Amino acid sequence: MDKKPTVEMFTDGACSGNPGPGGWGTVLRCKGVEKELSGGEKETTNNKMELTAVIEGLKALTKPCRVIITTDSKYVCDGITKGWAKSWKENGWKKSDKKPALNPEYWDELLGLLEIHDAEFIWVKGHAGHPENERCDALAVEQSKKFQ
């Protein structure tokens, strides 16, 4: 039986104004090889860009992997690790307070991708000198500027 390759993924999203022009950046690392991905949108939110960075990173993987995802987004990290997104989906995209969950289409896509890969989420403080997080932030900001 094949052992799943381990991929390190670092992600960040940025938004100038919230909503406003935004960008996302992802760095994938496997067996010493790195790949950078980034993109942006004219009118978006920071949380959408944080989610997109993880989604696009997972979509770039060509086979099921063990993925260690490092993000500075508590929203993304807690949404998955605390089971919030799964609960929202099970409750018709409603939160425990019966209010609609935000960004359901993003969460739904992410949950689907997480069924393919074995993922572990690690939260790091943003803008605190974490080299890969800083690189992803630079990619995200660069993309967001294309829409300003």
Short mmCIF file of N, CA, C and O in Angstrom, two decimals:
data_model
loop_
_atom_site.label_atom_id
_atom_site.label_comp_id
_atom_site.label_asym_id
_atom_site.label_seq_id
_atom_site.Cartn_x
_atom_site.Cartn_y
_atom_site.Cartn_z
N MET A 1 0.84 -1.19 0.00
CA MET A 1 0.00 0.00 0.00
C MET A 1 0.88 1.25 0.00
O MET A 1 1.83 1.35 0.76
N ASP A 2 0.56 2.17 -0.90
CA ASP A 2 1.35 3.39 -1.00
C ASP A 2 1.14 4.29 0.21
O ASP A 2 0.01 4.48 0.65
N LYS A 3 2.24 4.81 0.69
CA LYS A 3 2.16 5.79 1.77
C LYS A 3 1.92 7.15 1.12
O LYS A 3 2.55 7.50 0.13
N LYS A 4 0.96 7.90 1.67
CA LYS A 4 0.66 9.21 1.11
C LYS A 4 1.86 10.14 1.30
O LYS A 4 2.44 10.19 2.39
N PRO A 5 2.21 10.89 0.24
CA PRO A 5 3.29 11.87 0.42
C PRO A 5 2.86 12.97 1.38
O PRO A 5 1.67 13.30 1.46
N THR A 6 3.82 13.50 2.10
CA THR A 6 3.54 14.61 3.01
C THR A 6 3.86 15.93 2.31
O THR A 6 4.95 16.10 1.75
N VAL A 7 2.90 16.83 2.33
CA VAL A 7 3.04 18.15 1.74
C VAL A 7 2.87 19.19 2.82
O VAL A 7 1.93 19.11 3.62
N GLU A 8 3.79 20.14 2.87
CA GLU A 8 3.63 21.29 3.76
C GLU A 8 2.96 22.38 2.94
O GLU A 8 3.37 22.66 1.81
N MET A 9 1.90 22.98 3.49
CA MET A 9 1.21 24.06 2.81
C MET A 9 1.15 25.26 3.73
O MET A 9 0.78 25.14 4.90
N PHE A 10 1.53 26.40 3.19
CA PHE A 10 1.48 27.66 3.93
C PHE A 10 0.55 28.58 3.16
O PHE A 10 0.63 28.66 1.93
N THR A 11 -0.37 29.24 3.86
CA THR A 11 -1.38 30.04 3.16
C THR A 11 -1.61 31.39 3.85
O THR A 11 -1.39 31.53 5.05
N ASP A 12 -2.06 32.35 3.05
CA ASP A 12 -2.49 33.63 3.61
C ASP A 12 -3.41 34.32 2.62
O ASP A 12 -3.33 34.10 1.41
N GLY A 13 -4.29 35.13 3.16
CA GLY A 13 -5.18 35.96 2.36
C GLY A 13 -5.02 37.40 2.78
O GLY A 13 -4.59 37.69 3.90
N ALA A 14 -5.34 38.32 1.87
CA ALA A 14 -5.25 39.74 2.17
C ALA A 14 -6.39 40.46 1.49
O ALA A 14 -6.87 40.03 0.45
N CYS A 15 -6.80 41.55 2.09
CA CYS A 15 -7.88 42.33 1.50
C CYS A 15 -7.64 43.80 1.85
O CYS A 15 -7.31 44.12 2.99
N SER A 16 -7.76 44.67 0.85
CA SER A 16 -7.61 46.10 1.07
C SER A 16 -9.01 46.68 1.19
O SER A 16 -9.70 46.87 0.20
N GLY A 17 -9.42 46.90 2.44
CA GLY A 17 -10.82 47.18 2.70
C GLY A 17 -11.47 45.81 2.87
O GLY A 17 -10.94 44.80 2.41
N ASN A 18 -12.56 45.74 3.55
CA ASN A 18 -13.18 44.43 3.79
C ASN A 18 -14.70 44.61 3.77
O ASN A 18 -15.26 44.86 4.81
N PRO A 19 -15.36 44.54 2.62
CA PRO A 19 -14.84 44.01 1.35
C PRO A 19 -14.02 45.03 0.55
O PRO A 19 -14.06 46.22 0.82
N GLY A 20 -13.33 44.48 -0.43
CA GLY A 20 -12.49 45.29 -1.31
C GLY A 20 -11.65 44.38 -2.17
O GLY A 20 -11.88 43.16 -2.21
N PRO A 21 -10.65 44.93 -2.84
CA PRO A 21 -9.76 44.10 -3.64
C PRO A 21 -8.94 43.19 -2.72
O PRO A 21 -8.46 43.63 -1.68
N GLY A 22 -8.84 41.93 -3.11
CA GLY A 22 -8.14 40.97 -2.25
C GLY A 22 -7.24 40.04 -3.04
O GLY A 22 -7.32 39.94 -4.26
N GLY A 23 -6.40 39.35 -2.30
CA GLY A 23 -5.50 38.37 -2.89
C GLY A 23 -5.22 37.25 -1.92
O GLY A 23 -5.50 37.36 -0.73
N TRP A 24 -4.70 36.17 -2.47
CA TRP A 24 -4.32 35.01 -1.64
C TRP A 24 -2.98 34.48 -2.14
O TRP A 24 -2.62 34.68 -3.30
N GLY A 25 -2.26 33.85 -1.24
CA GLY A 25 -0.97 33.24 -1.58
C GLY A 25 -0.83 31.91 -0.88
O GLY A 25 -1.26 31.75 0.26
N THR A 26 -0.26 30.95 -1.59
CA THR A 26 -0.03 29.62 -1.05
C THR A 26 1.36 29.15 -1.47
O THR A 26 1.75 29.33 -2.62
N VAL A 27 2.07 28.56 -0.53
CA VAL A 27 3.34 27.90 -0.84
C VAL A 27 3.17 26.43 -0.49
O VAL A 27 2.78 26.08 0.62
N LEU A 28 3.44 25.57 -1.47
CA LEU A 28 3.42 24.12 -1.27
C LEU A 28 4.85 23.62 -1.25
O LEU A 28 5.67 24.06 -2.08
N ARG A 29 5.15 22.71 -0.34
CA ARG A 29 6.51 22.15 -0.27
C ARG A 29 6.40 20.63 -0.08
O ARG A 29 5.71 20.17 0.83
N CYS A 30 7.08 19.91 -0.96
CA CYS A 30 7.11 18.45 -0.86
C CYS A 30 8.47 17.96 -1.32
O CYS A 30 8.92 18.31 -2.42
N LYS A 31 9.11 17.19 -0.49
CA LYS A 31 10.43 16.62 -0.81
C LYS A 31 11.41 17.69 -1.29
O LYS A 31 12.14 17.50 -2.26
N GLY A 32 11.39 18.84 -0.63
CA GLY A 32 12.34 19.91 -0.93
C GLY A 32 11.98 20.76 -2.13
O GLY A 32 12.68 21.71 -2.45
N VAL A 33 10.90 20.44 -2.82
CA VAL A 33 10.47 21.23 -3.98
C VAL A 33 9.34 22.16 -3.54
O VAL A 33 8.41 21.73 -2.87
N GLU A 34 9.45 23.43 -3.92
CA GLU A 34 8.42 24.40 -3.56
C GLU A 34 7.68 24.89 -4.79
O GLU A 34 8.26 25.01 -5.87
N LYS A 35 6.40 25.16 -4.61
CA LYS A 35 5.57 25.74 -5.67
C LYS A 35 4.76 26.86 -5.04
O LYS A 35 4.19 26.67 -3.97
N GLU A 36 4.75 28.02 -5.69
CA GLU A 36 3.97 29.16 -5.21
C GLU A 36 2.74 29.32 -6.09
O GLU A 36 2.82 29.22 -7.31
N LEU A 37 1.61 29.58 -5.45
CA LEU A 37 0.35 29.84 -6.13
C LEU A 37 -0.21 31.15 -5.58
O LEU A 37 -0.04 31.44 -4.39
N SER A 38 -0.89 31.91 -6.42
CA SER A 38 -1.53 33.13 -5.92
C SER A 38 -2.59 33.59 -6.91
O SER A 38 -2.61 33.19 -8.07
N GLY A 39 -3.48 34.41 -6.39
CA GLY A 39 -4.54 34.97 -7.22
C GLY A 39 -5.27 36.04 -6.43
O GLY A 39 -4.90 36.34 -5.29
N GLY A 40 -6.31 36.59 -7.05
CA GLY A 40 -7.03 37.64 -6.35
C GLY A 40 -8.36 37.92 -7.02
O GLY A 40 -8.71 37.33 -8.04
N GLU A 41 -9.10 38.83 -6.40
CA GLU A 41 -10.41 39.23 -6.89
C GLU A 41 -10.60 40.72 -6.65
O GLU A 41 -10.05 41.27 -5.69
N LYS A 42 -11.42 41.33 -7.50
CA LYS A 42 -11.67 42.77 -7.40
C LYS A 42 -12.48 43.13 -6.16
O LYS A 42 -12.20 44.11 -5.49
N GLU A 43 -13.49 42.32 -5.84
CA GLU A 43 -14.39 42.62 -4.71
C GLU A 43 -14.57 41.36 -3.89
O GLU A 43 -15.27 40.43 -4.31
N THR A 44 -13.95 41.32 -2.72
CA THR A 44 -13.97 40.11 -1.90
C THR A 44 -13.79 40.48 -0.44
O THR A 44 -13.81 41.66 -0.09
N THR A 45 -13.63 39.47 0.40
CA THR A 45 -13.35 39.72 1.83
C THR A 45 -12.08 38.98 2.23
O THR A 45 -11.65 38.04 1.55
N ASN A 46 -11.54 39.37 3.35
CA ASN A 46 -10.33 38.72 3.85
C ASN A 46 -10.59 37.23 4.10
O ASN A 46 -9.79 36.37 3.71
N ASN A 47 -11.72 36.90 4.72
CA ASN A 47 -11.99 35.49 5.03
C ASN A 47 -12.14 34.65 3.76
O ASN A 47 -11.71 33.50 3.71
N LYS A 48 -12.76 35.22 2.72
CA LYS A 48 -12.86 34.48 1.46
C LYS A 48 -11.48 34.21 0.88
O LYS A 48 -11.22 33.13 0.34
N MET A 49 -10.58 35.17 0.99
CA MET A 49 -9.23 34.99 0.47
C MET A 49 -8.44 33.97 1.30
O MET A 49 -7.68 33.17 0.77
N GLU A 50 -8.65 33.98 2.62
CA GLU A 50 -8.00 32.97 3.48
C GLU A 50 -8.46 31.57 3.09
O GLU A 50 -7.65 30.64 2.97
N LEU A 51 -9.77 31.41 2.89
CA LEU A 51 -10.32 30.11 2.48
C LEU A 51 -9.82 29.71 1.09
O LEU A 51 -9.43 28.56 0.86
N THR A 52 -9.80 30.67 0.17
CA THR A 52 -9.36 30.38 -1.20
C THR A 52 -7.91 29.91 -1.23
O THR A 52 -7.57 29.00 -2.00
N ALA A 53 -7.07 30.49 -0.41
CA ALA A 53 -5.65 30.08 -0.38
C ALA A 53 -5.52 28.59 -0.04
O ALA A 53 -4.74 27.87 -0.67
N VAL A 54 -6.30 28.12 0.93
CA VAL A 54 -6.26 26.71 1.31
C VAL A 54 -6.89 25.85 0.21
O VAL A 54 -6.33 24.82 -0.19
N ILE A 55 -8.04 26.27 -0.30
CA ILE A 55 -8.74 25.52 -1.34
C ILE A 55 -7.85 25.35 -2.57
O ILE A 55 -7.69 24.23 -3.09
N GLU A 56 -7.26 26.43 -3.04
CA GLU A 56 -6.44 26.36 -4.26
C GLU A 56 -5.19 25.51 -4.03
O GLU A 56 -4.75 24.80 -4.94
N GLY A 57 -4.64 25.58 -2.83
CA GLY A 57 -3.48 24.72 -2.52
C GLY A 57 -3.85 23.25 -2.59
O GLY A 57 -3.14 22.44 -3.17
N LEU A 58 -4.99 22.91 -2.00
CA LEU A 58 -5.44 21.51 -2.02
C LEU A 58 -5.80 21.06 -3.44
O LEU A 58 -5.52 19.94 -3.84
N LYS A 59 -6.41 21.95 -4.22
CA LYS A 59 -6.78 21.62 -5.60
C LYS A 59 -5.56 21.36 -6.47
O LYS A 59 -5.64 20.64 -7.46
N ALA A 60 -4.42 21.95 -6.10
CA ALA A 60 -3.20 21.79 -6.88
C ALA A 60 -2.54 20.42 -6.67
O ALA A 60 -1.68 20.02 -7.46
N LEU A 61 -2.94 19.71 -5.63
CA LEU A 61 -2.35 18.39 -5.35
C LEU A 61 -2.94 17.37 -6.32
O LEU A 61 -4.15 17.31 -6.51
N THR A 62 -2.07 16.57 -6.91
CA THR A 62 -2.50 15.65 -7.98
C THR A 62 -2.92 14.28 -7.47
O THR A 62 -3.44 13.47 -8.23
N LYS A 63 -2.67 14.01 -6.18
CA LYS A 63 -3.12 12.74 -5.59
C LYS A 63 -3.33 12.95 -4.10
O LYS A 63 -2.88 13.95 -3.54
N PRO A 64 -4.04 12.02 -3.45
CA PRO A 64 -4.26 12.18 -2.01
C PRO A 64 -2.94 12.28 -1.23
O PRO A 64 -2.01 11.51 -1.49
N CYS A 65 -2.88 13.24 -0.34
CA CYS A 65 -1.65 13.51 0.41
C CYS A 65 -1.96 13.70 1.89
O CYS A 65 -3.11 13.94 2.28
N ARG A 66 -0.91 13.62 2.67
CA ARG A 66 -0.95 14.09 4.05
C ARG A 66 -0.50 15.54 3.96
O ARG A 66 0.59 15.82 3.44
N VAL A 67 -1.35 16.46 4.39
CA VAL A 67 -1.07 17.88 4.22
C VAL A 67 -1.02 18.57 5.57
O VAL A 67 -1.96 18.47 6.36
N ILE A 68 0.08 19.25 5.82
CA ILE A 68 0.22 20.05 7.03
C ILE A 68 0.02 21.50 6.60
O ILE A 68 0.85 22.07 5.89
N ILE A 69 -1.14 22.06 6.98
CA ILE A 69 -1.54 23.39 6.53
C ILE A 69 -1.26 24.40 7.63
O ILE A 69 -1.82 24.31 8.72
N THR A 70 -0.39 25.36 7.32
CA THR A 70 -0.05 26.42 8.27
C THR A 70 -0.69 27.71 7.80
O THR A 70 -0.45 28.16 6.67
N THR A 71 -1.54 28.29 8.65
CA THR A 71 -2.28 29.49 8.30
C THR A 71 -2.29 30.45 9.49
O THR A 71 -2.19 30.02 10.63
N ASP A 72 -2.45 31.74 9.18
CA ASP A 72 -2.62 32.72 10.27
C ASP A 72 -4.09 33.06 10.46
O ASP A 72 -4.43 33.99 11.19
N SER A 73 -4.97 32.29 9.80
CA SER A 73 -6.40 32.56 9.89
C SER A 73 -7.06 31.69 10.96
O SER A 73 -7.23 30.49 10.79
N LYS A 74 -7.45 32.33 12.05
CA LYS A 74 -8.20 31.62 13.10
C LYS A 74 -9.54 31.14 12.53
O LYS A 74 -10.04 30.08 12.88
N TYR A 75 -10.12 31.94 11.66
CA TYR A 75 -11.40 31.62 11.02
C TYR A 75 -11.32 30.27 10.31
O TYR A 75 -12.15 29.39 10.53
N VAL A 76 -10.32 30.10 9.48
CA VAL A 76 -10.15 28.84 8.74
C VAL A 76 -9.76 27.71 9.69
O VAL A 76 -10.36 26.63 9.67
N CYS A 77 -8.77 27.96 10.51
CA CYS A 77 -8.27 26.93 11.42
C CYS A 77 -9.37 26.43 12.36
O CYS A 77 -9.63 25.23 12.44
N ASP A 78 -10.03 27.34 13.03
CA ASP A 78 -11.09 26.95 13.97
C ASP A 78 -12.29 26.36 13.25
O ASP A 78 -12.93 25.43 13.75
N GLY A 79 -12.61 26.90 12.08
CA GLY A 79 -13.75 26.39 11.32
C GLY A 79 -13.63 24.90 11.03
O GLY A 79 -14.62 24.17 11.02
N ILE A 80 -12.40 24.44 10.82
CA ILE A 80 -12.17 23.03 10.54
C ILE A 80 -11.87 22.25 11.83
O ILE A 80 -12.53 21.27 12.14
N THR A 81 -10.88 22.71 12.60
CA THR A 81 -10.43 21.92 13.75
C THR A 81 -11.47 21.84 14.87
O THR A 81 -11.51 20.86 15.60
N LYS A 82 -12.32 22.84 14.99
CA LYS A 82 -13.36 22.81 16.02
C LYS A 82 -14.68 22.25 15.49
O LYS A 82 -15.68 22.21 16.22
N GLY A 83 -14.67 21.85 14.21
CA GLY A 83 -15.85 21.21 13.64
C GLY A 83 -16.98 22.14 13.27
O GLY A 83 -18.08 21.69 12.94
N TRP A 84 -16.73 23.45 13.30
CA TRP A 84 -17.79 24.40 13.02
C TRP A 84 -18.34 24.22 11.61
O TRP A 84 -19.57 24.20 11.42
N ALA A 85 -17.46 24.13 10.62
CA ALA A 85 -17.91 24.05 9.22
C ALA A 85 -18.78 22.82 8.99
O ALA A 85 -19.81 22.90 8.31
N LYS A 86 -18.39 21.69 9.55
CA LYS A 86 -19.20 20.47 9.40
C LYS A 86 -20.57 20.66 10.03
O LYS A 86 -21.59 20.26 9.46
N SER A 87 -20.62 21.28 11.20
CA SER A 87 -21.90 21.54 11.88
C SER A 87 -22.77 22.48 11.07
O SER A 87 -23.98 22.27 10.94
N TRP A 88 -22.14 23.54 10.53
CA TRP A 88 -22.90 24.49 9.72
C TRP A 88 -23.53 23.77 8.54
O TRP A 88 -24.69 23.98 8.22
N LYS A 89 -22.74 22.92 7.90
CA LYS A 89 -23.24 22.19 6.72
C LYS A 89 -24.40 21.27 7.13
O LYS A 89 -25.44 21.25 6.46
N GLU A 90 -24.21 20.53 8.21
CA GLU A 90 -25.25 19.60 8.68
C GLU A 90 -26.53 20.34 9.05
O GLU A 90 -27.62 19.78 8.96
N ASN A 91 -26.40 21.60 9.45
CA ASN A 91 -27.56 22.41 9.85
C ASN A 91 -28.03 23.35 8.74
O ASN A 91 -28.61 24.40 9.03
N GLY A 92 -27.76 22.97 7.49
CA GLY A 92 -28.21 23.79 6.37
C GLY A 92 -27.52 25.14 6.29
O GLY A 92 -28.14 26.13 5.91
N TRP A 93 -26.23 25.16 6.65
CA TRP A 93 -25.41 26.38 6.65
C TRP A 93 -25.95 27.43 7.61
O TRP A 93 -25.90 28.62 7.34
N LYS A 94 -26.42 26.93 8.75
CA LYS A 94 -26.84 27.83 9.84
C LYS A 94 -25.89 27.58 11.02
O LYS A 94 -25.52 26.45 11.31
N LYS A 95 -25.55 28.66 11.70
CA LYS A 95 -24.71 28.56 12.89
C LYS A 95 -25.58 28.17 14.09
O LYS A 95 -26.80 28.14 13.98
N SER A 96 -24.95 27.92 15.21
CA SER A 96 -25.70 27.50 16.41
C SER A 96 -26.70 28.56 16.85
O SER A 96 -27.72 28.25 17.46
N ASP A 97 -26.44 29.83 16.52
CA ASP A 97 -27.39 30.90 16.87
C ASP A 97 -28.47 31.08 15.80
O ASP A 97 -29.21 32.06 15.82
N LYS A 98 -28.53 30.13 14.86
CA LYS A 98 -29.53 30.09 13.77
C LYS A 98 -29.29 31.14 12.68
O LYS A 98 -30.05 31.24 11.73
N LYS A 99 -28.23 31.94 12.83
CA LYS A 99 -27.88 32.90 11.78
C LYS A 99 -27.16 32.15 10.65
O LYS A 99 -26.53 31.12 10.89
N PRO A 100 -27.24 32.68 9.43
CA PRO A 100 -26.57 31.99 8.32
C PRO A 100 -25.05 32.00 8.48
O PRO A 100 -24.47 33.01 8.89
N ALA A 101 -24.43 30.87 8.18
CA ALA A 101 -22.96 30.80 8.15
C ALA A 101 -22.48 31.57 6.92
O ALA A 101 -23.10 31.49 5.86
N LEU A 102 -21.42 32.30 7.07
CA LEU A 102 -20.87 33.05 5.94
C LEU A 102 -20.01 32.14 5.07
O LEU A 102 -19.40 31.19 5.56
N ASN A 103 -19.98 32.44 3.80
CA ASN A 103 -19.11 31.76 2.83
C ASN A 103 -19.37 30.26 2.69
O ASN A 103 -18.43 29.47 2.57
N PRO A 104 -20.65 29.83 2.67
CA PRO A 104 -20.92 28.39 2.63
C PRO A 104 -20.33 27.67 1.41
O PRO A 104 -19.89 26.53 1.54
N GLU A 105 -20.31 28.35 0.26
CA GLU A 105 -19.77 27.68 -0.93
C GLU A 105 -18.27 27.41 -0.78
O GLU A 105 -17.77 26.38 -1.25
N TYR A 106 -17.56 28.28 -0.10
CA TYR A 106 -16.13 28.08 0.15
C TYR A 106 -15.92 26.94 1.14
O TYR A 106 -15.09 26.07 0.93
N TRP A 107 -16.66 26.97 2.23
CA TRP A 107 -16.55 25.91 3.25
C TRP A 107 -16.92 24.56 2.65
O TRP A 107 -16.27 23.55 2.95
N ASP A 108 -17.95 24.52 1.81
CA ASP A 108 -18.39 23.27 1.21
C ASP A 108 -17.29 22.68 0.32
O ASP A 108 -17.01 21.49 0.37
N GLU A 109 -16.67 23.55 -0.47
CA GLU A 109 -15.58 23.08 -1.34
C GLU A 109 -14.40 22.59 -0.49
O GLU A 109 -13.81 21.55 -0.77
N LEU A 110 -14.08 23.33 0.55
CA LEU A 110 -12.97 22.93 1.42
C LEU A 110 -13.26 21.60 2.11
O LEU A 110 -12.40 20.71 2.14
N LEU A 111 -14.47 21.43 2.63
CA LEU A 111 -14.82 20.16 3.28
C LEU A 111 -14.69 18.99 2.30
O LEU A 111 -14.21 17.91 2.67
N GLY A 112 -15.11 19.20 1.05
CA GLY A 112 -14.98 18.15 0.04
C GLY A 112 -13.53 17.78 -0.21
O GLY A 112 -13.17 16.60 -0.31
N LEU A 113 -12.65 18.77 -0.30
CA LEU A 113 -11.23 18.52 -0.53
C LEU A 113 -10.59 17.82 0.67
O LEU A 113 -9.70 16.99 0.51
N LEU A 114 -11.07 18.14 1.87
CA LEU A 114 -10.51 17.51 3.07
C LEU A 114 -10.91 16.04 3.19
O LEU A 114 -10.31 15.30 3.96
N GLU A 115 -11.92 15.62 2.41
CA GLU A 115 -12.28 14.20 2.37
C GLU A 115 -11.25 13.40 1.56
O GLU A 115 -11.13 12.19 1.73
N ILE A 116 -10.52 14.08 0.68
CA ILE A 116 -9.52 13.44 -0.17
C ILE A 116 -8.17 13.34 0.55
O ILE A 116 -7.46 12.35 0.43
N HIS A 117 -7.84 14.37 1.27
CA HIS A 117 -6.51 14.49 1.89
C HIS A 117 -6.59 14.35 3.41
O HIS A 117 -7.60 14.69 4.02
N ASP A 118 -5.51 13.87 4.00
CA ASP A 118 -5.37 13.84 5.46
C ASP A 118 -4.72 15.16 5.86
O ASP A 118 -3.52 15.34 5.62
N ALA A 119 -5.49 16.06 6.42
CA ALA A 119 -4.97 17.39 6.70
C ALA A 119 -4.85 17.66 8.19
O ALA A 119 -5.67 17.22 8.99
N GLU A 120 -3.82 18.39 8.51
CA GLU A 120 -3.59 18.88 9.87
C GLU A 120 -3.44 20.39 9.75
O GLU A 120 -2.74 20.88 8.86
N PHE A 121 -4.13 21.13 10.61
CA PHE A 121 -4.06 22.58 10.56
C PHE A 121 -3.21 23.10 11.71
O PHE A 121 -3.38 22.67 12.85
N ILE A 122 -2.33 24.03 11.39
CA ILE A 122 -1.49 24.68 12.39
C ILE A 122 -1.70 26.18 12.25
O ILE A 122 -1.58 26.73 11.15
N TRP A 123 -2.04 26.83 13.36
CA TRP A 123 -2.22 28.27 13.34
C TRP A 123 -0.93 28.95 13.78
O TRP A 123 -0.28 28.52 14.74
N VAL A 124 -0.56 30.01 13.05
CA VAL A 124 0.58 30.85 13.45
C VAL A 124 0.11 32.29 13.48
O VAL A 124 -0.81 32.68 12.75
N LYS A 125 0.72 33.07 14.33
CA LYS A 125 0.40 34.50 14.41
C LYS A 125 0.88 35.18 13.12
O LYS A 125 2.00 34.96 12.69
N GLY A 126 -0.01 35.98 12.53
CA GLY A 126 0.35 36.70 11.31
C GLY A 126 1.29 37.86 11.58
O GLY A 126 1.31 38.40 12.68
N HIS A 127 2.07 38.20 10.59
CA HIS A 127 2.98 39.35 10.65
C HIS A 127 3.91 39.26 11.86
O HIS A 127 4.19 40.24 12.52
N ALA A 128 4.34 38.03 12.16
CA ALA A 128 5.20 37.82 13.34
C ALA A 128 6.54 37.21 12.93
O ALA A 128 7.23 36.63 13.75
N GLY A 129 6.88 37.32 11.67
CA GLY A 129 8.19 36.88 11.22
C GLY A 129 8.28 35.42 10.79
O GLY A 129 9.37 34.93 10.50
N HIS A 130 7.16 34.70 10.72
CA HIS A 130 7.18 33.33 10.21
C HIS A 130 7.50 33.42 8.71
O HIS A 130 6.72 34.00 7.94
N PRO A 131 8.65 32.88 8.26
CA PRO A 131 9.11 33.13 6.88
C PRO A 131 8.09 32.77 5.79
O PRO A 131 7.84 33.57 4.89
N GLU A 132 7.51 31.59 5.88
CA GLU A 132 6.56 31.19 4.83
C GLU A 132 5.27 31.99 4.90
O GLU A 132 4.68 32.32 3.87
N ASN A 133 4.82 32.32 6.11
CA ASN A 133 3.62 33.15 6.26
C ASN A 133 3.87 34.53 5.67
O ASN A 133 3.01 35.08 4.98
N GLU A 134 5.03 35.07 5.91
CA GLU A 134 5.38 36.38 5.35
C GLU A 134 5.43 36.32 3.83
O GLU A 134 4.97 37.24 3.14
N ARG A 135 5.94 35.21 3.27
CA ARG A 135 6.00 35.04 1.82
C ARG A 135 4.58 34.98 1.24
O ARG A 135 4.28 35.61 0.23
N CYS A 136 3.71 34.21 1.89
CA CYS A 136 2.33 34.11 1.42
C CYS A 136 1.62 35.45 1.51
O CYS A 136 0.84 35.81 0.61
N ASP A 137 1.89 36.20 2.57
CA ASP A 137 1.30 37.53 2.72
C ASP A 137 1.75 38.43 1.57
O ASP A 137 0.95 39.15 0.98
N ALA A 138 3.04 38.37 1.23
CA ALA A 138 3.57 39.20 0.13
C ALA A 138 2.89 38.81 -1.19
O ALA A 138 2.52 39.69 -1.99
N LEU A 139 2.71 37.53 -1.43
CA LEU A 139 2.02 37.07 -2.65
C LEU A 139 0.58 37.59 -2.68
O LEU A 139 0.11 38.07 -3.71
N ALA A 140 -0.11 37.49 -1.54
CA ALA A 140 -1.51 37.91 -1.46
C ALA A 140 -1.65 39.42 -1.67
O ALA A 140 -2.52 39.88 -2.42
N VAL A 141 -0.80 40.19 -1.02
CA VAL A 141 -0.85 41.64 -1.15
C VAL A 141 -0.54 42.06 -2.59
O VAL A 141 -1.22 42.92 -3.17
N GLU A 142 0.46 41.42 -3.19
CA GLU A 142 0.84 41.71 -4.59
C GLU A 142 -0.37 41.49 -5.51
O GLU A 142 -0.65 42.30 -6.40
N GLN A 143 -1.09 40.38 -5.29
CA GLN A 143 -2.27 40.08 -6.12
C GLN A 143 -3.38 41.10 -5.87
O GLN A 143 -4.03 41.56 -6.82
N SER A 144 -3.61 41.47 -4.61
CA SER A 144 -4.69 42.41 -4.30
C SER A 144 -4.45 43.76 -4.97
O SER A 144 -5.41 44.43 -5.38
N LYS A 145 -3.20 44.14 -5.11
CA LYS A 145 -2.86 45.45 -5.71
C LYS A 145 -3.22 45.51 -7.18
O LYS A 145 -3.43 46.58 -7.74
N LYS A 146 -3.32 44.35 -7.83
CA LYS A 146 -3.68 44.31 -9.25
C LYS A 146 -5.12 44.78 -9.47
O LYS A 146 -5.49 45.13 -10.58
N PHE A 147 -5.92 44.77 -8.40
CA PHE A 147 -7.34 45.10 -8.52
C PHE A 147 -7.68 46.46 -7.93
O PHE A 147 -8.84 46.83 -7.85
N GLN A 148 -6.67 47.19 -7.45
CA GLN A 148 -6.92 48.49 -6.80
C GLN A 148 -6.95 49.61 -7.83
O GLN A 148 -6.39 49.53 -8.87
#
